Amino acid sequence: AVEGGRCRPTAMLLAPSAISFAPRPPVAARLPAGAALPKLIVFDLDNTLWTPELYQVARRVKAAPVAGRDVKLFPAAAAALHEIDTCDRWEGTQIAVASRTNQGDWARTLLDAFEVPGDPSRRLSDLVAYQEIYTGNKRAHFESLRRRSGLPFGSMLFFDDARGGRFGNCEPVARMGVLSAHCPNGLTDGVWAHAVRSYAALAADEAWMGMVVPASGGAPESPDEASASASAAAREESNGGPHDATVVRWLEGKASRGAALHAGGSITLPCFSMNMPFAGLVAHGRKTLETRNGTMFERATGLCLLHVGRRTYPDGASHGESP
């Protein structure tokens, strides 16, 4: 697709998604010689590679969706897949998908149905080396990808439409050490190019890859940048909670009630850890704290943070099963 370049030429293509696209000049081919590229590129599916999201499709169709009619690839996603598949600079790089959809069978069916852009003899499932498609969280997906591929997190590049908050993916995955590109409107040419260049630049500087590449095109950011570091992990683990800025303002207003507010905006609060389901009962006011014969809360006054433990309760989580 590049005049005299190293990528196989391709004419105007029409993917089975019924979305035409013209192959773009490959981003990787325009990087300096020797520039590092990720060894594993991981794509979210819903609202990243394709649209609409499968839960939206499930509201209007009962049978499995048809590729190209009910679900379509984003044009830039098709172009990115085509670049990885045809450009020599991507030799040795693999593709994976990681999706939390509850329509896993549909997602796998669509991967088997969509053609590889530019090669109607193959399907997307032939191009994807690893599929992590199940409910839960992206941390579990990436732990599995690291185990299956044998690659470190710093060799991966991740694209997802959800950055942070209750259903965010970019921020928690970035904390694992994976460069994560935010694409809230689906994968675009700009997000793709900026993420690939950002990876090469960070690798050249031997920098930490655990950053979020913003959709705006700005410099990669720490996942905790402009957020309350004390609340970010708790929010992700508890699957809920107020937004970061709200937490900061709320704590600043309560600093006189047992919270020490330091220069620079950091806040110190007493904290204790409790496993689920009891932590959830306390957080939602269904259970109160009592010490019985213990003394751990004897000197505690004012505000206190609750850390939701991740360790499985000794009953094997059977407390969450319906009778």
XYZ file of C-alpha atoms in Angstrom:
323
model
C 0.000 0.000 0.000
C 3.083 2.266 0.099
C 4.852 3.293 -3.130
C 8.110 1.399 -2.995
C 7.426 0.360 0.573
C 7.684 -2.961 2.307
C 3.980 -3.797 2.455
C 2.052 -5.840 -0.068
C -0.060 -3.611 -2.353
C -3.824 -3.907 -2.125
C -6.617 -2.293 -4.121
C -9.770 -0.821 -2.632
C -11.268 -3.508 -0.416
C -14.790 -4.401 0.574
C -14.896 -6.436 3.774
C -17.863 -8.746 4.428
C -18.892 -6.146 6.983
C -20.101 -4.129 3.953
C -17.668 -1.360 4.963
C -15.230 -0.350 2.245
C -11.811 0.943 3.188
C -8.705 2.086 1.397
C -5.544 0.692 2.977
C -3.712 3.527 4.716
C 0.030 4.160 4.489
C 1.298 1.763 7.180
C 2.189 3.519 10.408
C 4.925 1.012 11.205
C 6.637 1.543 7.839
C 7.075 5.242 8.637
C 8.839 4.669 11.952
C 12.633 5.015 12.152
C 14.626 1.924 11.302
C 15.016 -0.241 14.366
C 12.045 1.281 16.196
C 10.493 -1.193 18.612
C 6.992 -2.512 17.992
C 4.779 -4.530 20.337
C 4.910 -8.298 20.059
C 1.240 -8.706 20.936
C -1.571 -6.324 19.991
C -4.760 -6.894 21.966
C -8.106 -5.537 20.814
C -11.340 -5.240 22.715
C -14.269 -6.201 20.484
C -17.449 -4.216 21.243
C -17.142 -0.571 20.184
C -13.443 -1.085 19.448
C -13.144 -3.472 16.501
C -16.833 -3.563 15.632
C -20.156 -1.861 16.218
C -22.752 -2.009 17.704
C -22.050 -3.702 21.020
C -23.405 -7.229 21.263
C -25.635 -6.474 24.231
C -27.346 -3.873 22.035
C -27.753 -6.404 19.242
C -29.286 -8.889 21.681
C -32.106 -6.434 22.357
C -33.343 -6.577 18.775
C -32.338 -9.981 17.405
C -32.694 -13.437 18.892
C -30.585 -15.444 16.476
C -26.827 -15.034 16.109
C -25.979 -11.690 14.451
C -24.811 -11.681 10.844
C -21.396 -10.188 10.096
C -21.787 -7.184 7.837
C -25.490 -6.791 8.481
C -26.040 -6.718 12.242
C -22.432 -6.047 13.258
C -19.822 -4.177 11.198
C -16.108 -3.576 11.501
C -14.934 -0.021 12.008
C -13.103 1.069 8.817
C -9.952 2.016 10.756
C -10.039 -1.338 12.573
C -10.109 -3.135 9.229
C -7.195 -0.980 8.042
C -5.158 -1.700 11.195
C -5.726 -5.442 10.868
C -4.714 -5.224 7.218
C -1.503 -3.383 8.131
C -0.497 -5.944 10.752
C -1.225 -8.764 8.319
C 0.652 -7.341 5.317
C 3.434 -5.020 6.494
C 6.842 -6.633 6.964
C 7.590 -4.400 9.942
C 4.931 -6.322 11.886
C 6.565 -9.684 11.279
C 6.651 -11.558 14.585
C 3.743 -9.579 16.083
C 0.640 -11.522 17.074
C -2.975 -10.403 17.527
C -5.278 -11.193 20.446
C -8.795 -10.185 21.430
C -9.995 -9.640 24.991
C -13.686 -9.101 25.604
C -15.917 -9.115 28.690
C -19.077 -9.616 26.640
C -21.739 -11.969 27.966
C -22.419 -12.955 24.358
C -19.258 -14.995 23.956
C -20.715 -17.497 21.497
C -21.848 -14.660 19.243
C -18.433 -12.996 19.423
C -16.637 -16.193 18.412
C -19.152 -16.783 15.616
C -18.499 -13.285 14.253
C -14.724 -13.816 14.348
C -15.293 -16.957 12.289
C -17.521 -15.041 9.867
C -15.626 -11.801 9.154
C -13.040 -12.081 6.397
C -9.491 -10.943 7.000
C -9.433 -7.503 5.326
C -7.850 -7.960 1.930
C -7.853 -11.757 2.059
C -11.293 -13.348 1.568
C -9.754 -16.820 1.836
C -9.218 -16.355 5.591
C -11.353 -15.358 8.555
C -10.508 -13.074 11.468
C -10.280 -16.104 13.738
C -7.342 -17.259 11.563
C -5.580 -13.943 12.196
C -6.213 -13.881 15.964
C -3.679 -15.992 17.867
C -5.394 -15.739 21.264
C -9.022 -15.270 22.220
C -9.965 -14.243 25.770
C -13.751 -13.842 25.581
C -15.600 -14.223 28.865
C -17.164 -12.085 31.567
C -15.126 -10.863 34.499
C -12.349 -8.299 34.194
C -9.538 -7.534 31.791
C -6.882 -8.232 34.385
C -7.817 -11.907 34.214
C -7.705 -11.743 30.420
C -4.205 -10.294 30.445
C -2.856 -12.679 33.052
C -4.002 -15.480 30.769
C -2.481 -13.791 27.717
C 0.873 -13.427 29.466
C 0.796 -17.083 30.494
C -0.267 -18.375 27.078
C 1.992 -16.169 24.950
C 5.014 -16.147 27.236
C 5.346 -12.402 26.597
C 5.802 -9.746 29.285
C 3.168 -7.042 29.687
C 5.640 -4.458 28.396
C 5.587 -6.172 24.988
C 1.823 -5.700 24.585
C -0.344 -2.879 23.206
C -4.036 -2.770 24.140
C -6.980 -0.936 22.536
C -10.280 -0.434 24.378
C -13.181 2.024 24.345
C -13.569 2.168 28.165
C -10.907 4.066 30.064
C -11.727 4.137 33.782
C -14.574 4.080 36.244
C -16.860 1.206 37.057
C -16.546 -0.507 33.686
C -13.150 0.873 32.707
C -10.476 -1.326 31.141
C -7.596 0.891 29.981
C -6.613 2.107 33.448
C -6.575 -1.252 35.273
C -4.707 -2.929 32.411
C -2.190 -0.052 32.281
C -1.476 -0.609 35.981
C -0.318 -4.088 35.034
C 2.358 -2.558 32.777
C 0.535 -2.669 29.421
C 0.420 0.415 27.196
C -3.331 0.944 26.753
C -4.900 3.123 24.057
C -8.305 4.670 24.725
C -10.676 4.691 21.733
C -14.086 5.836 23.033
C -15.556 6.085 19.524
C -14.128 2.839 18.258
C -10.694 2.361 16.736
C -9.802 5.331 14.530
C -6.842 6.051 12.276
C -5.646 8.692 14.727
C -5.790 6.447 17.796
C -4.048 3.618 15.944
C -1.205 5.785 14.667
C -0.714 7.625 17.956
C -0.632 4.398 19.979
C 1.928 2.714 17.713
C 4.157 5.791 17.770
C 3.770 6.128 21.540
C 4.869 2.545 22.044
C 7.964 3.069 19.888
C 8.849 6.290 21.742
C 8.451 4.763 25.207
C 10.501 1.725 24.170
C 13.272 3.954 22.822
C 13.420 5.722 26.195
C 13.231 2.378 28.052
C 10.263 3.884 29.889
C 7.538 2.177 31.881
C 4.807 0.983 29.513
C 2.003 1.105 32.064
C 0.413 4.234 30.615
C -2.849 5.239 28.950
C -2.683 6.772 25.462
C -5.506 9.354 25.427
C -7.915 9.526 22.525
C -7.172 13.256 22.252
C -3.713 12.517 20.898
C -1.854 13.893 23.909
C 1.117 12.380 25.671
C 0.616 9.016 27.392
C -0.644 9.450 30.934
C -0.263 7.529 34.144
C -3.517 5.663 34.868
C -3.676 7.527 38.167
C -2.860 10.932 36.740
C -5.454 13.540 37.754
C -7.139 10.964 39.998
C -7.092 10.213 43.699
C -4.565 7.425 44.053
C -6.138 6.284 47.302
C -9.521 5.789 45.662
C -8.545 4.452 42.237
C -7.674 0.904 43.287
C -10.565 0.725 45.737
C -13.013 1.829 43.055
C -11.750 -0.798 40.622
C -11.918 -3.596 43.189
C -15.317 -2.691 44.594
C -16.859 -2.297 41.115
C -18.426 1.061 41.925
C -18.012 4.348 43.730
C -17.917 8.075 42.972
C -15.685 9.588 40.310
C -12.091 10.434 41.226
C -12.465 14.226 41.272
C -15.527 13.939 43.497
C -13.602 11.736 45.933
C -10.786 14.276 46.164
C -13.116 17.193 46.818
C -15.080 15.180 49.361
C -11.959 14.150 51.272
C -10.575 17.677 51.223
C -13.802 18.937 52.752
C -13.595 16.296 55.481
C -9.901 16.693 56.289
C -10.680 18.188 59.670
C -12.569 15.019 60.669
C -9.670 12.629 61.122
C -8.037 12.965 57.682
C -4.637 14.623 57.483
C -4.381 16.824 54.373
C -0.752 17.247 53.310
C 0.934 19.682 50.973
C 0.375 18.703 47.387
C -3.109 17.367 48.023
C -2.278 13.943 49.479
C -4.497 12.733 52.304
C -3.821 10.249 55.097
C -6.674 8.245 56.562
C -6.808 5.182 58.795
C -7.731 2.069 56.823
C -8.668 -1.526 57.527
C -9.214 -4.478 55.222
C -12.263 -6.738 55.084
C -13.242 -9.512 52.696
C -16.461 -9.772 50.764
C -19.338 -10.216 51.370
C -18.910 -8.422 54.699
C -17.149 -5.388 53.213
C -20.082 -4.822 50.889
C -22.546 -5.076 53.754
C -20.581 -2.483 55.726
C -20.177 -0.147 52.735
C -23.910 -0.166 52.026
C -24.946 0.291 55.641
C -26.375 -3.208 56.063
C -23.818 -4.128 58.714
C -22.064 -2.115 61.413
C -18.580 -2.544 62.815
C -18.234 -3.975 66.283
C -15.129 -4.942 68.203
C -16.457 -7.549 70.645
C -13.401 -8.202 72.817
C -10.910 -6.743 70.339
C -9.185 -3.372 70.535
C -8.322 -2.652 66.879
C -10.833 0.244 66.645
C -10.247 1.549 70.149
C -8.453 4.716 69.021
C -10.187 5.150 65.670
C -12.213 8.351 65.326
C -13.662 10.259 62.388
C -13.295 8.890 58.865
C -11.853 5.478 58.101
C -11.163 3.852 54.718
C -12.457 0.375 53.945
C -10.226 -1.800 51.778
C -12.119 -4.577 49.988
C -9.939 -7.674 50.165
C -9.542 -9.890 47.106
C -8.799 -13.162 48.904
C -11.447 -15.836 48.450
C -13.476 -16.402 51.622
C -12.704 -19.777 53.293
C -16.068 -21.238 52.236
C -14.950 -21.109 48.601
C -17.418 -18.295 47.827
C -20.368 -20.608 48.433
C -21.975 -17.793 50.420
C -22.790 -16.165 47.079
C -24.642 -19.167 45.703
C -28.429 -19.244 45.642
C -29.971 -21.809 47.990
